[in-house]
Each structure stands twice: as C-alpha cells, then as structure tokens.
Coordinates of C-alpha atoms and ligand atoms in Angstrom, one line a residue:
X1 CA 0.0 0.0 0.0
X2 CA 1.5 3.3 -1.1
X3 CA -0.2 6.6 -0.7
X4 CA 0.4 9.2 -3.4
X5 CA 1.6 11.7 -0.9
X6 CA 4.6 9.5 -0.2
X7 CA 5.4 9.9 -3.9
X8 CA 5.1 13.7 -3.7
X9 CA 1.9 13.8 -5.8
X10 CA -1.4 15.7 -5.3
X11 CA -5.0 14.8 -6.1
X12 CA -7.1 17.0 -8.5
X13 CA -9.4 18.6 -5.9
X14 CA -7.6 22.0 -5.4
X15 CA -6.3 22.1 -8.9
X16 CA -9.8 21.8 -10.4
X17 CA -11.3 24.4 -8.0
X18 CA -8.6 26.9 -9.1
X19 CA -9.0 26.0 -12.7
X20 CA -12.8 26.5 -12.8
X21 CA -12.5 29.8 -11.0
X22 CA -9.5 30.9 -13.1
X23 CA -11.0 30.0 -16.5
X24 CA -8.3 27.6 -17.6
X25 CA -7.9 23.8 -17.9
X26 CA -5.2 21.5 -16.5
X27 CA -3.4 19.4 -19.1
X28 CA -3.8 15.6 -18.9
X29 CA -1.0 14.1 -21.0
X30 CA -0.7 10.4 -21.4
X31 CA 2.7 8.7 -20.8
X32 CA 4.2 5.2 -21.0
X33 CA 7.9 5.8 -21.5
X34 CA 10.7 7.9 -20.1
X35 CA 11.0 10.4 -23.0
X36 CA 7.3 11.3 -22.8
X37 CA 7.5 11.8 -19.1
X38 CA 10.6 14.0 -19.4
X39 CA 9.1 16.2 -22.1
X40 CA 5.9 16.6 -20.2
X41 CA 7.8 17.7 -17.0
X42 CA 10.2 19.9 -18.9
X43 CA 7.3 21.7 -20.6
X44 CA 5.2 22.1 -17.5
X45 CA 8.1 23.3 -15.4
X46 CA 9.2 25.8 -18.1
X47 CA 5.6 27.2 -18.4
X48 CA 4.9 26.8 -14.6
X49 CA 1.8 24.7 -15.2
X50 CA 0.2 22.0 -13.0
X51 CA 0.0 18.7 -14.8
X52 CA -1.9 15.4 -14.8
X53 CA 0.2 12.5 -15.8
X54 CA -2.2 10.0 -17.2
X55 CA -1.8 6.3 -17.5
X56 CA -4.2 4.1 -19.5
X57 CA -4.7 0.4 -18.7
X58 CA -2.9 -0.2 -22.0
X59 CA 0.1 1.8 -20.8
X60 CA 0.1 -0.2 -17.5
X61 CA 0.3 -3.4 -19.5
X62 CA 3.0 -1.9 -21.8
X63 CA 5.3 -0.3 -19.2
X64 CA 4.5 -2.2 -15.9
X65 CA 2.6 -0.5 -13.1
X66 CA 5.5 -0.4 -10.7
X67 CA 7.8 1.2 -13.2
X68 CA 5.1 3.8 -14.0
X69 CA 4.5 4.6 -10.3
X70 CA 8.2 5.1 -9.8
X71 CA 8.5 7.2 -12.9
X72 CA 5.8 9.5 -11.4
X73 CA 7.9 9.7 -8.2
X74 CA 10.9 10.5 -10.5
X75 CA 8.8 13.1 -12.3
X76 CA 8.2 14.9 -8.9
X77 CA 12.0 14.9 -8.2
X78 CA 12.8 15.8 -11.7
X79 CA 10.6 18.9 -11.6
X80 CA 12.3 19.9 -8.3
X81 CA 15.7 19.4 -9.9
X82 CA 14.7 21.6 -12.8
X83 CA 14.0 24.3 -10.3
X84 CA 10.3 24.6 -9.9
X85 CA 7.9 22.3 -7.9
X86 CA 4.7 22.0 -10.0
X87 CA 1.7 20.1 -8.7
X88 CA 1.7 16.6 -10.3
X89 CA -1.3 14.2 -10.4
X90 CA -0.9 10.5 -11.3
X91 CA -4.3 9.6 -12.9
X92 CA -5.7 6.3 -14.2
X93 CA -7.3 7.0 -17.6
X94 CA -10.4 5.0 -18.5
X95 CA -10.4 2.5 -15.6
X96 CA -12.8 -0.1 -16.7
X97 CA -13.4 -2.1 -13.5
X98 CA -13.6 -1.6 -9.7
X99 CA -10.6 -4.0 -9.3
X100 CA -8.3 -1.9 -11.6
X101 CA -9.3 1.3 -9.8
X102 CA -8.7 -0.3 -6.4
X103 CA -5.3 -1.6 -7.5
X104 CA -4.3 1.9 -8.7
X105 CA -5.6 3.6 -5.5
X106 CA -3.6 1.2 -3.4
X107 CA -0.4 1.7 -5.4
X108 CA 0.1 5.4 -5.4
X109 CA -2.4 6.9 -7.9
X110 CA -3.8 10.2 -6.7
X111 CA -6.8 10.1 -9.0
X112 CA -8.7 7.5 -11.0
X113 CA -11.2 7.5 -13.8
X114 CA -14.0 4.9 -13.7
X115 CA -15.5 4.7 -17.1
X116 CA -18.9 3.2 -16.9
X117 CA -20.2 5.1 -19.9
X118 CA -20.7 1.9 -21.9
X119 CA -23.0 0.5 -19.2
X120 CA -26.6 1.3 -18.6
X121 CA -27.2 4.5 -16.6
X122 CA -28.0 2.6 -13.4
X123 CA -25.0 0.3 -13.7
X124 CA -22.8 3.3 -14.4
X125 CA -24.1 5.0 -11.2
X126 CA -23.6 1.9 -9.1
X127 CA -20.0 1.2 -10.3
X128 CA -18.9 4.9 -10.1
X129 CA -20.4 5.2 -6.6
X130 CA -18.5 2.1 -5.4
X131 CA -15.2 3.4 -6.7
X132 CA -15.9 6.8 -5.1
X133 CA -16.6 5.2 -1.7
X134 CA -13.3 3.4 -1.8
X135 CA -11.2 6.3 -3.1
X136 CA -12.7 8.9 -0.8
X137 CA -12.3 6.7 2.3
X138 CA -8.5 6.5 1.9
X139 CA -6.3 8.2 4.5
X140 CA -5.3 10.5 1.6
X141 CA -8.4 11.4 -0.4
X142 CA -8.1 10.0 -4.0
X143 CA -10.2 11.9 -6.5
X144 CA -12.5 10.1 -9.0
X145 CA -13.6 11.1 -12.5
X146 CA -16.8 9.6 -13.9
X147 CA -18.2 9.7 -17.4
X148 CA -21.6 10.3 -18.9
X149 CA -22.1 10.0 -22.6
X150 CA -20.0 8.1 -25.0
X151 CA -17.1 9.3 -27.2
X152 CA -16.5 7.8 -30.6
X153 CA -13.1 6.7 -31.7
X154 CA -10.3 4.4 -30.5
X155 CA -7.9 4.9 -27.6
X156 CA -5.9 2.0 -26.3
X157 CA -8.5 -0.4 -24.9
X158 CA -11.4 1.9 -25.4
X159 CA -13.3 2.1 -28.6
X160 CA -16.8 2.9 -29.8
X161 CA -18.2 3.2 -33.2
X162 CA -20.7 6.0 -32.4
X163 CA -20.8 8.8 -30.0
X164 CA -23.7 9.6 -27.7
X165 CA -23.8 13.1 -26.4
X166 CA -24.1 13.6 -22.7
X167 CA -27.7 14.3 -21.6
X168 CA -27.7 17.4 -19.4
X169 CA -30.9 16.1 -17.7
X170 CA -28.8 13.3 -16.1
X171 CA -25.9 15.1 -14.6
X172 CA -27.4 16.4 -11.4
X173 CA -28.6 12.9 -10.5
X174 CA -25.3 11.3 -11.5
X175 CA -23.1 13.6 -9.6
X176 CA -25.4 13.6 -6.5
X177 CA -25.7 9.8 -6.3
X178 CA -22.1 8.9 -7.1
X179 CA -20.2 11.8 -5.4
X180 CA -17.7 11.9 -8.3
X181 CA -15.1 14.8 -8.1
X182 CA -15.3 15.5 -11.9
X183 CA -17.3 14.5 -14.8
X184 CA -16.2 13.6 -18.4
X185 CA -18.8 14.6 -20.9
X186 CA -19.4 14.0 -24.6
X187 CA -19.9 17.2 -26.7
X188 CA -18.3 16.1 -29.9
X189 CA -14.7 15.4 -29.1
X190 CA -13.4 12.0 -30.1
X191 CA -10.5 9.6 -29.4
X192 CA -7.7 9.0 -31.9
X193 CA -6.2 10.9 -34.8
X194 CA -9.1 10.5 -37.2
X195 CA -11.8 12.0 -35.0
X196 CA -14.5 12.3 -37.7
X197 CA -15.4 10.5 -40.9
X198 CA -14.8 12.7 -44.0
X199 CA -18.5 12.8 -44.6
X200 CA -19.0 14.5 -41.2
X201 CA -16.6 17.3 -42.2
X202 CA -16.3 20.0 -44.9
X203 CA -13.1 20.7 -46.7
X204 CA -11.2 24.0 -47.1
X205 CA -9.7 25.3 -50.4
X206 CA -6.6 23.0 -49.9
X207 CA -8.8 19.9 -49.4
X208 CA -8.0 19.9 -45.6
X209 CA -10.9 18.4 -43.5
X210 CA -12.8 20.9 -41.3
X211 CA -14.5 19.1 -38.4
X212 CA -18.0 19.8 -37.2
X213 CA -18.0 22.3 -34.2
X214 CA -18.2 21.1 -30.6
X215 CA -21.6 21.2 -29.0
X216 CA -21.1 24.2 -26.8
X217 CA -24.9 24.3 -26.3
X218 CA -24.7 21.0 -24.4
X219 CA -21.7 22.2 -22.4
X220 CA -23.7 25.3 -21.4
X221 CA -26.7 23.3 -20.4
X222 CA -24.5 21.0 -18.2
X223 CA -22.9 24.0 -16.6
X224 CA -26.4 25.4 -15.8
X225 CA -27.3 22.1 -14.1
X226 CA -24.2 21.8 -12.0
X227 CA -22.7 25.2 -11.7
X228 CA -18.9 25.3 -11.1
X229 CA -18.6 21.5 -11.1
X230 CA -15.3 20.3 -12.8
X231 CA -15.9 19.1 -16.3
X232 CA -13.5 17.0 -18.3
X233 CA -13.0 16.7 -22.1
X234 CA -11.4 13.5 -23.5
X235 CA -10.2 13.1 -27.1
X236 CA -9.1 16.7 -27.4
X237 CA -6.1 16.5 -29.7
X238 CA -6.0 19.0 -32.5
X239 CA -4.1 16.7 -34.9
X240 CA -1.7 19.4 -36.3
X241 CA -1.6 19.1 -40.0
X242 CA 2.2 19.9 -40.0
X243 CA 2.8 16.6 -38.2
X244 CA 0.5 14.7 -40.4
X245 CA 2.3 16.1 -43.5
X246 CA 5.8 15.4 -42.0
X247 CA 4.8 11.8 -41.2
X248 CA 3.5 11.3 -44.8
X249 CA 6.5 13.1 -46.3
X250 CA 8.8 10.6 -44.6
X251 CA 6.9 7.5 -45.7
X252 CA 3.9 7.3 -43.3
X253 CA 0.3 7.1 -44.2
X254 CA -2.4 8.7 -42.1
X255 CA -5.4 9.1 -44.3
X256 CA -8.2 11.5 -43.3
X257 CA -6.6 12.7 -40.1
X258 CA -8.7 15.4 -38.3
X259 CA -8.8 16.8 -34.8
X260 CA -10.5 19.5 -32.7
X261 CA -9.4 23.0 -33.6
X262 CA -7.4 24.7 -30.8
X263 CA -9.6 27.8 -30.7
X264 CA -12.5 25.6 -29.7
X265 CA -10.5 24.0 -26.9
X266 CA -9.4 27.4 -25.7
X267 CA -13.0 28.4 -25.6
X268 CA -13.9 25.3 -23.6
X269 CA -11.0 25.8 -21.2
X270 CA -12.5 29.2 -20.2
X271 CA -15.7 27.5 -19.0
X272 CA -16.1 24.8 -16.3
X273 CA -13.9 22.5 -18.4
X274 CA -10.9 22.1 -16.1
X275 CA -9.2 19.0 -17.5
X276 CA -8.4 18.5 -21.2
X277 CA -6.9 15.1 -22.3
X278 CA -4.3 15.2 -25.1
X279 CA -2.6 12.0 -26.3
X280 CA -2.8 11.7 -30.1
X281 CA -1.0 15.0 -30.7
X282 CA 2.0 13.8 -28.7
X283 CA 2.1 10.5 -30.6
X284 CA 2.0 12.4 -33.9
X285 CA 4.9 14.8 -32.8
X286 CA 7.1 11.9 -31.7
X287 CA 6.4 9.8 -34.8
X288 CA 7.0 12.7 -37.1
X289 CA 10.4 13.4 -35.7
X290 CA 11.4 9.8 -35.5
X291 CA 10.5 9.2 -39.2
X292 CA 12.3 12.4 -40.2
X293 CA 15.5 11.3 -38.5
X294 CA 15.4 7.8 -39.8
X295 CA 15.0 9.0 -43.3
X296 CA 17.5 11.9 -43.2
X297 CA 20.2 10.0 -41.2
X298 CA 20.1 6.4 -42.6
X299 CA 23.4 5.6 -40.8
X300 CA 22.1 6.6 -37.4
X301 CA 21.5 3.7 -35.0
X302 CA 21.8 5.2 -31.6
X303 CA 18.2 5.3 -30.1
X304 CA 19.2 8.5 -28.2
X305 CA 19.9 10.3 -31.4
X306 CA 16.5 9.2 -32.7
X307 CA 14.3 9.7 -29.6
X308 CA 16.1 12.8 -28.3
X309 CA 14.8 15.1 -31.1
X310 CA 11.4 13.5 -30.7
X311 CA 11.5 14.4 -27.0
X312 CA 12.5 18.0 -27.8
X313 CA 9.6 18.3 -30.2
X314 CA 7.1 16.9 -27.7
X315 CA 8.3 19.4 -25.1
X316 CA 7.7 22.3 -27.6
X317 CA 4.2 21.0 -28.4
X318 CA 3.2 20.7 -24.7
X319 CA 4.6 24.1 -23.8
X320 CA 2.5 25.5 -26.6
X321 CA -0.6 23.7 -25.4
X322 CA -0.2 25.0 -21.9
X323 CA 0.4 28.6 -23.0
X324 CA -2.0 29.0 -26.0
X325 CA -4.7 26.3 -25.7
X326 CA -5.3 25.4 -22.0
X327 CA -4.3 28.6 -20.4
X328 CA -2.6 26.6 -17.6
X329 CA 0.8 28.4 -18.0
X330 CA 1.8 30.4 -15.0
X331 CA -0.8 28.7 -12.8
X332 CA 1.5 26.4 -10.8
Ligands
ZN1 ZN1 -10.4 9.2 -23.2

C-alpha cells in the first residue's frame, strides 16, 4: 500500500477548484515511457503549469505499473531538480473495473477515472459510486472522474463506433448519487487521430478536413445544471496538419486525419472544463520526428539520437498547449 503523498503527488481537488475559477484547464498528458515523461515535465516546469500524468490500462500493460509509479515519483523529483515544484497528479485514464481502480488507488495513484459510460445508466451510477466510496475513504483522499455520454473513436483499450452526447438532464442525479469529483462529458470530441469521418466534415480550399464544431450548447446546459462543477474533455487533440504532413513526407500514411481546432478547446477551457486530455498530438509529434531522423540519417542507429529530437519536439508541443490552448501556464 503506497499513498500518493509518499510519492510527492497531489489529487485533483484543489487544482480543479482553481482552474474552474480561473478559466483555464489542467493538461492531462498520457505517458508510458521515459522520453514522454521527461518532455511533459520539462514543458510544465518551463511554463509553470500544473499537470496530470495520465496512464491508461494499455500503458500499464506496456510499461508495468511499478515502473510507471516510480516514474511518477521520479517526475516529482525531476521537476524539483529543474528548479520549480509544480503540482503533479498521477491519474488512471479509463479505468474499466472496480478492481483496476482499487489496484491503482492502493499503489500510489492520486486520481482515477472509472469509465462506466458503456453500461446502462443505473449500472454506471452503481459502479462509479462504489469506486468513489473506496477512493474517498483512503487516508489521503483520492479523486475520481466519472463519465456520462460516449465518445466515438479508439484509444488503447477503449473504442466505440458511435458517440452519444451527454444528456444534461442526467448530470445532477449522477453527480449527486455517485459523489464523483469531476465528470467527463461527450460534446463532440473523439478519441484517436481521425476524429471524424470525412462525410461528417467539410473541406477547405486546400482539401483539408474541417471538423463539425463542438456542441457548446450541451456544455452550457450541463454548466447550468451543475454550476462550477469540474468538467473533463477527452479526445481533445487537434491533430496538427504539419505533423501529419511530416509523417507522410517521410513514408507514413495517415489518411483522413482530423482533430479538434485549438480555438474551440481554448473556448472550452475558459468554461467549467478544467481538464483536457491530449494524447494523439503527442504520438504524432514523436512519430513525425522519428520518421524524419530515420530517413534523413540512414546511418544513425543510436536510439538516443532518434528519440532525443522527438522528445524535444514533444516538449515544444506541450509548452504551446499550456500557453496557448489550455491557459494553464503560470498557474502552478
Ligand atoms: Zn479518453
């Protein structure tokens, strides 16, 4: 049994209260290896931003939970060494069972998501409530994120063909019965790098896909129902066209990539949306640089010379997100 406080981590409670009041969102960046963790911490220290280090069940399988836990401890010490102690959360992304959440709560996570969005409403309530009771009864309060509504797209172990928007009429009952600390909602964001089918989009003069706008009307209605309650957006990568082009220039193929425009996320971050999940953009940035190096330097075989530039690019991307999209820069 490890408490997150022993690792130097914090839960999301105070971070979200400040973010809702301050009109910005905390970045939730996924990680499963050292280079990603380093670039996230470098970017967040440099921009003085709080951060949520997010681990999916797929990442746990890939990297081993003990290693990830100790990397989170290392992240805290690394930030300190870089000269600025930012608040760091270790969060389980898309927990799909009580047992997985329990395991994470007992091994140093400061926050977990229980995703019962694929269940019936009543089953979602029951499962989420059970996780909250366990998380909140710990010596050090662990925060819980629930989800209402279903996002389309694919993310590690999570996938759904169709999205179902969150029904604002359900949120008061859900939050009241479960006692969740934050709520992920579905207003048109989507997992993965191809967030919409081409037929759902229009095209600009250059043939680039323009996605349908987010449903801010649903967000506003949710905010009216539960004023000031922390809202979470999943699937909020913007899928920068420069990275898609770079990947394709160096031999990749990413047909019909499209994300959520950054202006729309900036607008959402100014509301009660206080956590924005970004994963695909980081994957694209790293892959773009790795492909570039491999093609441009065919004699290179030192992984550090290949992954190092990818890490630098990832840091640049995340610093940009904190400053210009989430508004979290300067808030730590
Ligand atoms: Zn997600």
